[in-house]
Amino acid sequence: MAVLLLAEVAGGELSVDATAKTVTAAKALGDVTILCASAGCGGAAEAAAKLDGVVKVLCADDAAYGHDLAEPVADLIVSLAGDYDHILAPATSSAKNVMPRVAALLDVMVMSDVSGVVDGDTFQRPIYAGNAIQTVKSSDNKKVLTIRTTSFDAAGQGGSAAVESIAAVANPGLSEWIEDKVAQSDRPELTSAGVVVSGGRGIGSEDGFQLIEKLADKLGGAVGASRAAVDSGYAPNDWQVGQTGKVVAPDLYIAVGISGAIQHLAGMKDSKIIVAINKDEEAPIFQVADFGLVADLFDAVPALIEEL
Amino acid sequence: MKVLVPVKRVIDYNVKVRVKADGTGVDLANVKMSMNPFDEIAVEEAIRLREAGKVAEVVVVSIGMKQSDQTLRTALAMGADRAILVVAADDVHQDIEPLAVAKILKAVVDEEKPDLVLAGKQAIDNDMNATGQMLSALLGWSQATFASDIDIDGDHATVTREVDGGLRTIKVKMPTIITVDLRLNEPRYASLPNIMKAKKKPLDQKTAADYGVDVSPRLEIISTGEPDERAAGIKVADVAELVAKLKEAGAV
Ligand SMILES: Cc1cc2nc3c(=O)[nH]c(=O)nc-3n(C[C@H](O)[C@H](O)[C@H](O)COP(=O)(O)OP(=O)(O)OC[C@H]3O[C@@H](n4cnc5c(N)ncnc54)[C@H](O)[C@@H]3O)c2cc1C
């Protein structure tokens, strides 16, 4: 069986963590070929070739693929699909944009956010904000899936796959990129960080979030947020953790001023150790917390930074 | 310009989901059902476009059980002009897959000829995040997913999308499909007079067979189970104890 894996490439660079975790899911299905589609993706392709268990890397270096526009990337994948039984990508925002389009063009169903591989036809995925896990068996001749990266360990380094350049296919020209607003940060990436400190509505202001950032920096962690904190403008959208935001599973997750709605829990309840700081002892977040501290966050967080 | 908004009837987002003991699915009998929250945002955006004079008609469509007519009435009460119900299931536990929904929607688009489809980015029941993208593929249209800002200007739309790295703005050719994210707007509540008015608005009823679409699932549900439970935790008395526990666990 042959697997095509769409690598996550951001700004011309391989997102190693997301791609390597998807490789682990893919290896269980067959020989893995990685596709890097981007503008100037040669470096990404070289990096992908080093992932353990990868047989071949295809590099489609073309301006049309520079900004993850769904239509040209989907057409490229469909042009390659004949050789593969499975087409996978990590469940990132760019893959969620493109993979259902690929599936529909191939007249197959997509399986989103797959958290377990049972066999070549059978997969597990969370539904209802992770309150249930469904096992589904696909009758389609090709399987198109996105992989929930927190459910798989990263494939190691040490591979030496051949890199092959491939030509772009015709661009349907339906959309064009205008601009990105991406905050640069020295912090680790949220979905792969070992420590995540998240703030909720209880933080009360954008300034207040500096407290969360300070604690995160003290621990070398990433910063997350609840939807309410993002909606209120305390935190940027790409910090949202939850059912409809990012899914994280760090070694340590600290939830500060977050009540613990099911939609938030969906994005963090697989973390190894969960700490909750909340002044309401009835807050549902305490039901999933290993260590709960009932306290005013404006007292507790500065004290915590001090003691660490 | 005409806008089509697909809306789905799903379990209310406040309801705690229960997995059936026999592992056949989630118990949806006698639970509160509502419009998928993302679809509410799509309906709201369509109405705002009409209020801004950019759109002449807002048509809402729902595919599912007969009871989805209630969801359509909610959309009509918010301000949509007309509704189409496509009955494709007779049991609340039967979820029509995004591919089949997209095929039915394509047939509706072929008939209604909207210039824009505004859809929710994801349904909070199956969490697939797929229907809009699939419909766009079947129509050969442009797509702009996860929108937090939409500006329609003649033959194109400029859309800001919420992506993993932050915000990304793209320009898409019309006709187009836009799927909406949480920050696009805050949906209005329907007022009582508008709920009354909505009862008189046109609601056409069709079936999947009318459109010649086979809705048989491609994915067979083998089982539905509970997620792993977390072991119960403890409350700590103060910050000092918290730090001690974290050190003990090797977490800091
Ligand atoms: C379709 C849909 C999708 C959603 N997706 C997501 C998602 O992806 N992620 C997400 O997070 N949410 C999501 N939500 C929203 C979710 O339902 C909750 O509304 C949200 O998570 C609440 O955020 P919060 O806990 O910060 O705010 P609140 O629920 O308001 O909780 C604030 C908490 O802060 C505590 N607090 C206040 N002041 C202090 C203080 N000084 N010290 C200590 N504690 C204090 C309070 O006791 C309270 O528990 C979604 C909702 C819908 C409908």
Coordinates of C-alpha atoms and ligand atoms in Angstrom, one line a residue:
Chain A
M1 CA 0.0 0.0 0.0
A2 CA 1.3 3.5 -0.8
V3 CA 0.6 6.6 1.2
L4 CA 0.9 10.2 0.1
L5 CA 1.5 12.6 3.0
L6 CA 1.0 16.4 2.5
A7 CA 3.7 18.0 4.7
E8 CA 2.9 21.1 6.7
V9 CA 5.1 23.8 5.3
A10 CA 4.9 27.3 6.8
G11 CA 6.9 30.2 5.4
G12 CA 8.9 27.8 3.2
E13 CA 10.0 25.7 6.2
L14 CA 8.9 22.3 7.2
S15 CA 6.8 22.1 10.4
V16 CA 8.8 19.1 11.6
D17 CA 6.7 18.2 14.6
A18 CA 3.3 18.1 12.8
T19 CA 4.7 16.3 9.8
A20 CA 6.8 13.8 11.8
K21 CA 3.7 12.8 13.9
T22 CA 1.7 12.3 10.8
V23 CA 4.5 10.1 9.4
T24 CA 4.0 7.8 12.4
A25 CA 0.3 7.4 11.6
A26 CA 1.1 6.9 7.9
K27 CA 3.8 4.3 8.4
A28 CA 1.2 1.9 9.8
L29 CA -0.6 2.1 6.4
G30 CA 2.2 1.6 3.9
D31 CA 5.2 3.2 2.1
V32 CA 5.2 6.9 2.8
T33 CA 5.8 9.5 0.1
I34 CA 5.9 13.1 1.4
L35 CA 4.7 15.9 -0.8
C36 CA 6.0 19.4 -0.1
A37 CA 4.1 22.0 -2.0
S38 CA 5.2 25.6 -1.5
A39 CA 7.2 28.4 -3.0
G40 CA 10.9 27.7 -2.3
C41 CA 10.3 24.4 -0.5
G42 CA 13.6 22.8 -1.4
G43 CA 14.8 23.1 2.2
A44 CA 11.5 21.7 3.5
A45 CA 11.8 18.7 1.2
E46 CA 15.4 18.1 2.4
A47 CA 14.2 18.2 6.0
A48 CA 11.3 15.8 5.2
A49 CA 13.6 13.4 3.6
K50 CA 15.4 13.0 6.9
L51 CA 12.3 11.7 8.7
D52 CA 12.5 8.1 9.6
G53 CA 10.4 5.8 7.5
V54 CA 9.9 8.1 4.5
V55 CA 10.5 6.4 1.2
K56 CA 10.4 9.4 -1.2
V57 CA 9.8 13.1 -1.1
L58 CA 8.1 15.1 -3.9
C59 CA 8.9 18.7 -4.0
A60 CA 6.5 21.0 -6.0
D61 CA 8.2 24.3 -5.8
D62 CA 5.9 26.9 -7.4
A63 CA 4.6 30.3 -6.5
A64 CA 1.1 29.0 -6.9
Y65 CA 1.6 26.8 -3.8
G66 CA 3.1 29.6 -1.7
H67 CA 0.2 30.4 0.6
D68 CA -1.8 27.2 0.9
L69 CA -4.5 28.3 -1.5
A70 CA -6.9 25.4 -1.5
E71 CA -7.8 25.2 -5.2
P72 CA -4.3 24.8 -6.7
V73 CA -3.0 22.6 -3.9
A74 CA -6.0 20.3 -4.1
D75 CA -5.6 20.0 -7.9
L76 CA -1.9 19.1 -7.4
I77 CA -2.8 16.3 -4.9
V78 CA -5.5 15.0 -7.1
S79 CA -3.1 14.8 -10.1
L80 CA -0.9 12.5 -8.0
A81 CA -3.6 10.5 -6.3
G82 CA -3.7 7.7 -8.8
D83 CA -0.5 6.1 -7.3
Y84 CA -1.7 6.1 -3.6
D85 CA -4.3 4.3 -1.5
H86 CA -4.2 6.8 1.4
I87 CA -3.7 10.5 1.4
L88 CA -2.9 12.1 4.7
A89 CA -2.0 15.4 6.3
P90 CA -1.7 16.7 9.8
A91 CA -4.9 18.4 10.9
T92 CA -3.7 21.9 10.7
S93 CA -5.7 24.8 9.4
S94 CA -4.1 24.6 6.0
A95 CA -4.8 20.9 5.6
K96 CA -8.4 21.3 6.9
N97 CA -8.8 23.8 4.2
V98 CA -7.5 21.6 1.4
M99 CA -8.1 17.9 2.2
P100 CA -11.9 17.9 2.1
R101 CA -11.6 19.6 -1.3
V102 CA -9.3 16.8 -2.4
A103 CA -11.7 14.1 -1.1
A104 CA -14.7 15.6 -2.9
L105 CA -12.7 15.8 -6.2
L106 CA -12.0 12.1 -5.7
D107 CA -15.6 11.4 -4.8
V108 CA -14.6 9.9 -1.4
M109 CA -15.4 11.0 2.2
V110 CA -12.8 12.7 4.2
M111 CA -12.0 11.6 7.8
S112 CA -11.0 14.6 9.9
D113 CA -8.8 14.6 13.0
V114 CA -8.1 10.9 13.0
S115 CA -6.7 9.9 16.4
G116 CA -6.2 6.2 15.9
V117 CA -5.4 3.8 13.0
V118 CA -7.0 0.4 13.4
D119 CA -6.2 -0.9 10.0
G120 CA -6.0 0.3 6.4
D121 CA -9.8 0.9 6.3
T122 CA -10.7 1.6 9.9
F123 CA -9.9 4.7 11.9
Q124 CA -10.8 6.4 15.2
R125 CA -11.8 10.0 15.5
P126 CA -13.3 12.2 18.2
I127 CA -16.8 13.6 17.7
Y128 CA -18.9 15.9 19.8
A129 CA -16.0 17.9 21.1
G130 CA -14.2 14.7 22.1
N131 CA -17.0 13.5 24.3
A132 CA -17.2 10.4 22.1
I133 CA -14.7 8.4 20.0
Q134 CA -16.0 6.9 16.9
T135 CA -14.5 4.0 15.0
V136 CA -15.4 4.2 11.3
K137 CA -14.6 1.8 8.4
S138 CA -14.3 3.4 5.0
S139 CA -15.7 1.7 1.9
D140 CA -14.0 4.3 -0.4
N141 CA -11.3 3.1 -2.8
K142 CA -9.0 5.9 -1.5
K143 CA -8.9 7.2 2.0
V144 CA -8.3 10.9 2.6
L145 CA -7.6 11.8 6.3
T146 CA -6.3 14.5 8.5
I147 CA -4.3 13.4 11.5
R148 CA -4.7 14.7 15.1
T149 CA -1.0 15.1 15.8
T150 CA -1.4 15.0 19.6
S151 CA -2.4 11.3 19.3
F152 CA 0.8 10.2 17.7
D153 CA 4.5 10.3 18.6
A154 CA 6.9 12.0 16.2
A155 CA 8.8 9.8 13.8
G156 CA 12.5 10.1 14.4
Q157 CA 15.3 11.5 12.3
G158 CA 17.8 9.5 10.4
G159 CA 16.0 8.8 7.1
S160 CA 17.6 9.5 3.8
A161 CA 14.8 9.5 1.3
A162 CA 15.3 10.6 -2.3
V163 CA 13.9 14.0 -3.2
E164 CA 12.2 14.4 -6.6
S165 CA 11.1 17.7 -8.1
I166 CA 7.7 17.6 -9.7
A167 CA 6.1 20.2 -11.9
A168 CA 3.2 22.3 -10.9
V169 CA -0.2 21.6 -12.4
A170 CA -2.4 24.3 -14.1
N171 CA -3.6 26.8 -11.5
P172 CA -7.3 27.4 -11.7
G173 CA -6.7 31.0 -10.7
L174 CA -9.7 31.3 -8.5
S175 CA -8.1 33.0 -5.6
E176 CA -5.0 35.0 -4.7
W177 CA -3.1 35.7 -1.5
I178 CA -3.2 39.3 -0.2
E179 CA -1.4 39.3 3.2
D180 CA -0.6 37.4 6.4
K181 CA -0.8 38.9 9.9
V182 CA 1.4 36.5 11.8
A183 CA 2.9 37.5 15.2
Q184 CA 6.6 36.5 15.5
S185 CA 7.4 34.9 18.8
D186 CA 10.4 33.3 20.4
R187 CA 8.1 31.0 22.4
P188 CA 7.6 27.4 21.4
E189 CA 4.9 26.6 19.0
L190 CA 1.5 26.1 20.8
T191 CA 0.6 22.6 19.5
S192 CA 4.0 21.1 20.2
A193 CA 5.1 22.9 23.4
G194 CA 6.0 20.9 26.4
V195 CA 4.3 23.5 28.7
V196 CA 1.2 25.5 27.9
V197 CA -0.1 28.3 30.1
S198 CA -3.6 29.4 29.0
G199 CA -5.7 32.4 30.2
G200 CA -9.4 32.9 30.1
R201 CA -12.0 35.6 30.6
G202 CA -10.9 35.8 34.2
I203 CA -7.7 37.6 33.1
G204 CA -10.0 40.6 32.4
S205 CA -7.8 42.6 29.9
E206 CA -5.1 42.4 27.2
D207 CA -2.7 43.9 29.8
G208 CA -3.6 41.2 32.3
F209 CA -2.5 38.6 29.8
Q210 CA 1.1 39.7 30.4
L211 CA 0.9 37.8 33.6
I212 CA 0.1 34.7 31.7
E213 CA 2.9 35.3 29.3
K214 CA 5.3 35.9 32.1
L215 CA 4.4 32.6 33.7
A216 CA 4.8 30.8 30.3
D217 CA 8.2 32.4 29.8
K218 CA 9.3 31.3 33.2
L219 CA 8.4 27.7 32.3
G220 CA 9.7 28.0 28.7
G221 CA 6.2 27.3 27.5
A222 CA 3.7 28.5 25.0
V223 CA 0.7 30.7 25.7
G224 CA -2.9 29.6 25.0
A225 CA -6.3 31.1 25.6
S226 CA -10.0 30.3 25.9
R227 CA -12.5 31.4 23.2
A228 CA -13.8 34.0 25.6
A229 CA -10.4 35.6 26.0
V230 CA -9.9 35.7 22.3
D231 CA -13.4 37.1 21.6
S232 CA -12.8 39.8 24.3
G233 CA -9.6 40.8 22.5
Y234 CA -7.3 39.8 25.3
A235 CA -5.4 37.3 23.1
P236 CA -5.0 36.7 19.4
N237 CA -7.1 34.1 17.6
D238 CA -4.2 31.7 17.0
W239 CA -3.9 31.2 20.8
Q240 CA -7.4 29.6 21.1
V241 CA -7.4 26.1 22.5
G242 CA -10.4 24.0 22.1
Q243 CA -13.0 22.1 19.9
T244 CA -12.8 24.8 17.2
G245 CA -9.3 26.1 18.0
K246 CA -6.0 24.2 18.5
V247 CA -5.7 20.8 20.2
V248 CA -2.8 20.6 22.6
A249 CA -1.4 17.8 24.8
P250 CA 1.6 19.2 26.6
D251 CA 3.3 17.6 29.6
L252 CA 2.0 20.5 31.7
Y253 CA -1.1 22.6 31.0
I254 CA -1.9 25.4 33.3
A255 CA -5.5 26.9 33.0
V256 CA -5.8 30.3 34.6
G257 CA -9.2 32.0 34.9
I258 CA -10.8 29.4 32.6
S259 CA -14.1 27.9 33.7
G260 CA -13.6 24.6 31.7
A261 CA -16.5 24.5 29.2
I262 CA -16.6 21.3 27.2
Q263 CA -15.5 23.2 24.1
H264 CA -12.3 24.2 25.9
L265 CA -11.7 20.8 27.5
A266 CA -11.9 19.3 23.9
G267 CA -8.6 21.0 23.1
M268 CA -6.5 20.2 26.2
K269 CA -7.9 17.3 28.2
D270 CA -5.2 14.9 26.9
S271 CA -2.5 17.0 28.5
K272 CA -0.3 14.9 30.9
I273 CA -0.6 17.1 34.0
I274 CA -3.4 19.8 34.2
V275 CA -3.2 22.6 36.7
A276 CA -6.3 24.9 37.2
I277 CA -6.2 28.2 39.0
N278 CA -9.7 29.6 39.5
K279 CA -11.4 31.5 42.3
D280 CA -14.7 29.5 41.8
E281 CA -14.3 26.2 43.5
E282 CA -17.2 24.8 41.5
A283 CA -15.6 25.6 38.2
P284 CA -15.8 22.5 35.9
I285 CA -12.1 22.8 35.0
F286 CA -11.3 21.3 38.5
Q287 CA -12.9 18.0 37.3
V288 CA -10.1 17.5 34.9
A289 CA -7.3 19.1 36.9
D290 CA -4.6 17.0 38.6
F291 CA -3.8 19.9 40.8
G292 CA -6.5 22.5 41.5
L293 CA -5.9 25.8 43.3
V294 CA -8.9 27.8 44.4
A295 CA -7.5 31.3 44.5
D296 CA -7.6 34.8 42.9
L297 CA -5.3 34.5 39.9
F298 CA -3.9 38.0 40.5
D299 CA -2.5 36.7 43.8
A300 CA -1.6 33.2 42.8
V301 CA 0.1 33.7 39.5
P302 CA 2.6 36.3 40.7
A303 CA 3.4 34.1 43.7
L304 CA 3.8 31.1 41.4
I305 CA 6.2 33.0 39.2
E306 CA 8.1 34.0 42.3
E307 CA 8.3 30.4 43.7
L308 CA 9.4 28.7 40.5
Chain B
M1 CA -27.1 39.0 -5.5
K2 CA -28.5 35.9 -3.8
V3 CA -26.9 34.1 -0.9
L4 CA -27.5 30.5 0.1
V5 CA -26.9 29.5 3.7
P6 CA -26.9 25.8 4.7
V7 CA -27.9 25.2 8.3
K8 CA -27.7 22.0 10.4
R9 CA -29.8 20.9 13.3
V10 CA -27.5 19.6 16.0
I11 CA -27.4 18.9 19.7
D12 CA -27.4 22.1 21.6
Y13 CA -23.9 23.2 22.5
N14 CA -24.7 23.3 26.2
V15 CA -26.0 19.8 26.4
K16 CA -23.7 17.2 27.9
V17 CA -23.3 14.4 25.4
R18 CA -23.9 10.8 26.5
V19 CA -22.5 7.8 24.7
K20 CA -25.1 5.0 24.5
A21 CA -24.2 2.0 26.6
D22 CA -24.4 -0.4 23.7
G23 CA -21.7 1.5 21.8
T24 CA -23.9 2.3 18.8
G25 CA -23.7 6.1 19.1
V26 CA -24.5 9.1 21.1
D27 CA -27.9 9.4 22.7
L28 CA -29.9 12.1 20.9
A29 CA -33.4 11.0 21.9
N30 CA -35.2 13.8 23.9
V31 CA -32.2 16.1 24.0
K32 CA -32.3 19.8 23.1
M33 CA -31.5 20.5 19.5
S34 CA -30.5 23.8 18.1
M35 CA -29.0 25.4 15.0
N36 CA -25.3 24.6 14.7
P37 CA -23.6 27.8 16.2
F38 CA -21.4 28.4 13.2
D39 CA -24.4 28.3 10.9
E40 CA -26.1 31.0 13.0
I41 CA -23.0 33.2 12.3
A42 CA -23.4 32.4 8.6
V43 CA -27.1 33.4 8.7
E44 CA -26.3 36.5 10.6
E45 CA -23.7 37.5 8.0
A46 CA -26.0 36.9 5.1
I47 CA -28.7 39.1 6.8
R48 CA -26.2 41.9 7.4
L49 CA -25.1 41.8 3.7
R50 CA -28.8 42.2 2.8
E51 CA -29.2 45.0 5.3
A52 CA -26.1 46.7 3.8
G53 CA -27.8 46.5 0.4
K54 CA -25.3 44.1 -1.1
V55 CA -27.6 41.1 -1.2
A56 CA -31.2 40.9 -2.4
E57 CA -32.3 37.5 -1.1
V58 CA -31.2 35.2 1.7
V59 CA -32.2 31.5 1.1
V60 CA -31.5 29.0 3.9
V61 CA -31.4 25.2 3.3
S62 CA -31.3 22.3 5.7
I63 CA -30.6 18.7 5.0
G64 CA -31.6 16.1 7.5
M65 CA -34.8 15.1 9.4
K66 CA -38.2 16.6 8.9
Q67 CA -37.6 18.3 12.3
S68 CA -35.0 20.5 10.7
D69 CA -37.9 22.7 9.6
Q70 CA -37.6 24.2 13.1
T71 CA -34.0 25.2 12.5
L72 CA -35.1 26.7 9.2
R73 CA -37.9 28.7 11.0
T74 CA -35.2 30.0 13.4
A75 CA -33.2 31.2 10.5
L76 CA -36.3 32.8 8.9
A77 CA -37.1 34.5 12.3
M78 CA -33.5 35.9 12.3
G79 CA -34.3 37.4 8.9
A80 CA -33.7 35.0 6.1
D81 CA -36.3 35.3 3.3
R82 CA -37.0 31.8 2.2
A83 CA -36.2 28.2 3.2
I84 CA -35.7 24.8 1.6
L85 CA -35.9 21.6 3.6
V86 CA -34.4 18.5 2.1
V87 CA -35.6 15.5 4.0
A88 CA -32.8 12.8 3.9
A89 CA -33.1 11.0 7.2
D90 CA -35.9 9.7 9.4
D91 CA -33.9 9.0 12.5
V92 CA -32.1 11.7 14.5
H93 CA -29.1 9.3 14.9
Q94 CA -28.6 9.1 11.2
D95 CA -26.0 11.8 10.3
I96 CA -25.8 12.5 6.6
E97 CA -22.1 12.6 5.6
P98 CA -20.6 15.9 4.4
L99 CA -20.0 14.4 0.9
A100 CA -23.7 13.6 0.5
V101 CA -24.7 16.9 1.9
A102 CA -22.4 18.7 -0.5
K103 CA -23.9 16.8 -3.4
I104 CA -27.4 17.8 -2.4
L105 CA -26.2 21.4 -1.9
K106 CA -24.7 21.3 -5.4
A107 CA -28.0 20.4 -6.8
V108 CA -29.7 23.2 -4.8
V109 CA -27.1 25.6 -6.1
D110 CA -27.6 24.5 -9.7
E111 CA -31.3 25.3 -9.2
E112 CA -31.1 28.4 -7.1
K113 CA -28.0 29.9 -8.8
P114 CA -26.8 31.9 -5.8
D115 CA -23.7 34.1 -6.1
L116 CA -22.4 33.2 -2.7
V117 CA -22.7 30.3 -0.3
L118 CA -22.1 31.1 3.4
A119 CA -21.6 28.1 5.6
G120 CA -20.4 27.3 9.1
K121 CA -16.9 26.1 9.2
Q122 CA -17.8 23.0 11.2
A123 CA -20.8 21.2 12.7
I124 CA -20.3 20.7 16.4
D125 CA -21.7 17.1 16.3
N126 CA -19.5 15.3 13.8
D127 CA -16.7 18.0 13.9
M128 CA -15.8 17.1 10.3
N129 CA -15.1 20.7 9.1
A130 CA -15.7 19.5 5.5
T131 CA -19.0 20.4 3.8
G132 CA -18.1 23.9 2.5
Q133 CA -14.8 22.7 1.0
M134 CA -16.5 19.7 -0.6
L135 CA -19.3 21.8 -2.1
S136 CA -16.7 24.2 -3.5
A137 CA -14.8 21.3 -5.1
L138 CA -18.0 19.9 -6.7
L139 CA -18.9 23.3 -8.1
G140 CA -15.4 24.2 -9.2
W141 CA -15.8 27.4 -7.3
S142 CA -13.3 29.3 -5.2
Q143 CA -13.3 28.8 -1.4
A144 CA -12.4 30.9 1.6
T145 CA -12.6 29.0 4.9
F146 CA -12.6 30.1 8.5
A147 CA -13.6 33.7 7.8
S148 CA -13.4 36.4 10.4
D149 CA -13.9 39.3 8.0
I150 CA -15.7 39.4 4.6
D151 CA -15.8 42.2 2.1
I152 CA -17.7 41.6 -1.1
D153 CA -16.9 43.9 -3.9
G154 CA -18.3 43.2 -7.4
D155 CA -16.8 40.1 -8.9
H156 CA -14.6 39.2 -6.0
A157 CA -14.5 38.9 -2.2
T158 CA -11.7 39.8 0.2
V159 CA -11.7 37.4 3.1
T160 CA -9.6 37.4 6.3
R161 CA -9.2 33.8 7.5
E162 CA -8.3 32.5 11.0
V163 CA -5.3 30.2 10.4
D164 CA -2.8 28.5 12.7
G165 CA -0.3 31.3 12.4
G166 CA -2.7 34.2 12.9
L167 CA -4.7 35.9 10.2
R168 CA -4.5 35.4 6.4
T169 CA -6.3 37.6 3.9
I170 CA -7.1 36.2 0.4
K171 CA -9.1 37.5 -2.5
V172 CA -11.5 35.0 -4.2
K173 CA -13.5 35.2 -7.4
M174 CA -17.2 35.2 -7.2
P175 CA -19.2 33.0 -7.1
T176 CA -17.6 31.6 -4.0
I177 CA -18.1 29.6 -0.9
I178 CA -17.1 31.1 2.4
T179 CA -17.1 29.2 5.7
V180 CA -17.4 31.3 8.8
D181 CA -15.5 31.3 12.1
L182 CA -16.4 32.4 15.5
R183 CA -15.1 36.0 15.3
L184 CA -17.1 37.0 12.2
N185 CA -20.1 38.5 14.1
E186 CA -22.4 37.9 17.0
P187 CA -25.7 36.5 15.8
R188 CA -28.9 38.3 16.8
Y189 CA -31.7 36.8 18.7
A190 CA -35.0 36.5 16.9
S191 CA -37.6 38.9 18.3
L192 CA -41.1 37.6 19.1
P193 CA -42.8 39.5 16.2
N194 CA -40.1 38.1 13.8
I195 CA -40.8 34.6 15.1
M196 CA -44.4 35.1 14.3
K197 CA -43.6 36.6 10.8
A198 CA -41.3 33.7 10.1
K199 CA -44.2 31.2 10.3
K200 CA -45.6 32.8 7.1
K201 CA -42.4 32.8 5.1
P202 CA -42.1 30.2 2.3
L203 CA -40.6 26.8 3.2
D204 CA -40.3 24.4 0.4
Q205 CA -40.0 20.7 1.2
K206 CA -38.0 18.3 -0.9
T207 CA -36.2 14.9 -0.5
A208 CA -32.7 13.8 -1.3
A209 CA -34.3 11.6 -4.1
D210 CA -35.8 14.7 -5.7
Y211 CA -32.2 15.7 -6.4
G212 CA -31.1 12.2 -7.4
V213 CA -28.5 12.1 -4.7
D214 CA -27.6 8.8 -3.0
V215 CA -27.0 9.5 0.7
S216 CA -25.7 6.1 1.6
P217 CA -22.8 6.5 4.0
R218 CA -19.2 5.8 2.8
L219 CA -18.1 5.4 6.5
E220 CA -19.6 2.5 8.4
I221 CA -19.8 3.3 12.1
I222 CA -18.2 0.3 13.8
S223 CA -18.6 1.6 17.4
T224 CA -18.8 4.7 19.5
G225 CA -17.1 4.8 22.8
E226 CA -16.3 7.0 25.7
P227 CA -13.0 8.8 25.7
D228 CA -10.4 7.8 28.3
E229 CA -11.3 9.2 31.7
R230 CA -8.8 11.2 33.6
A231 CA -7.9 10.0 37.1
A232 CA -9.3 12.3 39.8
G233 CA -7.1 15.1 40.9
I234 CA -6.6 16.9 44.1
K235 CA -7.0 20.5 45.4
V236 CA -3.9 22.1 46.7
A237 CA -4.1 24.6 49.6
D238 CA -1.7 27.2 48.3
V239 CA 1.0 28.1 45.7
A240 CA 3.7 26.5 47.8
E241 CA 1.9 23.2 47.8
L242 CA 1.2 23.5 44.1
V243 CA 4.9 24.0 43.4
A244 CA 5.9 21.1 45.7
K245 CA 3.4 18.8 43.9
L246 CA 4.7 19.9 40.4
K247 CA 8.3 19.2 41.5
E248 CA 7.3 15.9 42.9
A249 CA 5.6 15.0 39.5
G250 CA 8.7 16.2 37.7
A251 CA 6.6 18.7 35.8
V252 CA 8.8 21.7 36.6
Ligands
LIG1 C1 -19.5 26.7 18.5 C2 -18.6 27.0 19.7 C3 -17.3 26.7 19.7 C4 -16.5 27.0 20.8 N1 -15.2 26.7 20.7 C5 -14.4 27.0 21.8 C6 -13.0 26.7 21.8 O1 -12.4 26.2 20.8 N2 -12.2 27.0 22.9 C7 -12.8 27.6 24.0 O2 -12.0 27.8 24.9 N3 -14.1 27.8 24.0 C8 -14.9 27.6 23.0 N4 -16.2 27.9 23.0 C9 -16.7 28.7 24.2 C10 -17.0 27.9 25.4 O3 -18.3 27.4 25.4 C11 -16.9 28.9 26.6 O4 -17.8 30.0 26.5 C12 -15.5 29.5 26.8 O5 -14.5 28.4 26.8 C13 -15.4 30.2 28.2 O6 -14.2 30.8 28.3 P1 -13.6 31.1 29.8 O7 -13.5 29.9 30.6 O8 -12.4 31.9 29.6 O9 -14.7 32.1 30.3 P2 -15.8 31.9 31.5 O10 -16.6 30.7 31.3 O11 -16.4 33.2 31.7 O12 -14.9 31.6 32.8 C14 -14.1 32.6 33.4 C15 -13.5 31.9 34.6 O13 -12.6 32.7 35.3 C16 -12.7 32.7 36.7 N5 -12.2 33.9 37.2 C17 -12.7 35.2 37.0 N6 -11.9 36.1 37.7 C18 -11.0 35.3 38.3 C19 -9.9 35.7 39.2 N7 -9.6 37.0 39.5 N8 -9.1 34.7 39.7 C20 -9.3 33.4 39.3 N9 -10.3 33.0 38.5 C21 -11.1 34.0 38.0 C22 -14.2 32.5 36.9 O14 -14.5 31.8 38.1 C23 -14.6 31.6 35.7 O15 -14.5 30.2 36.0 C24 -17.0 27.6 22.0 C25 -18.4 27.8 22.0 C26 -19.2 27.5 20.9 C27 -20.7 27.8 21.0

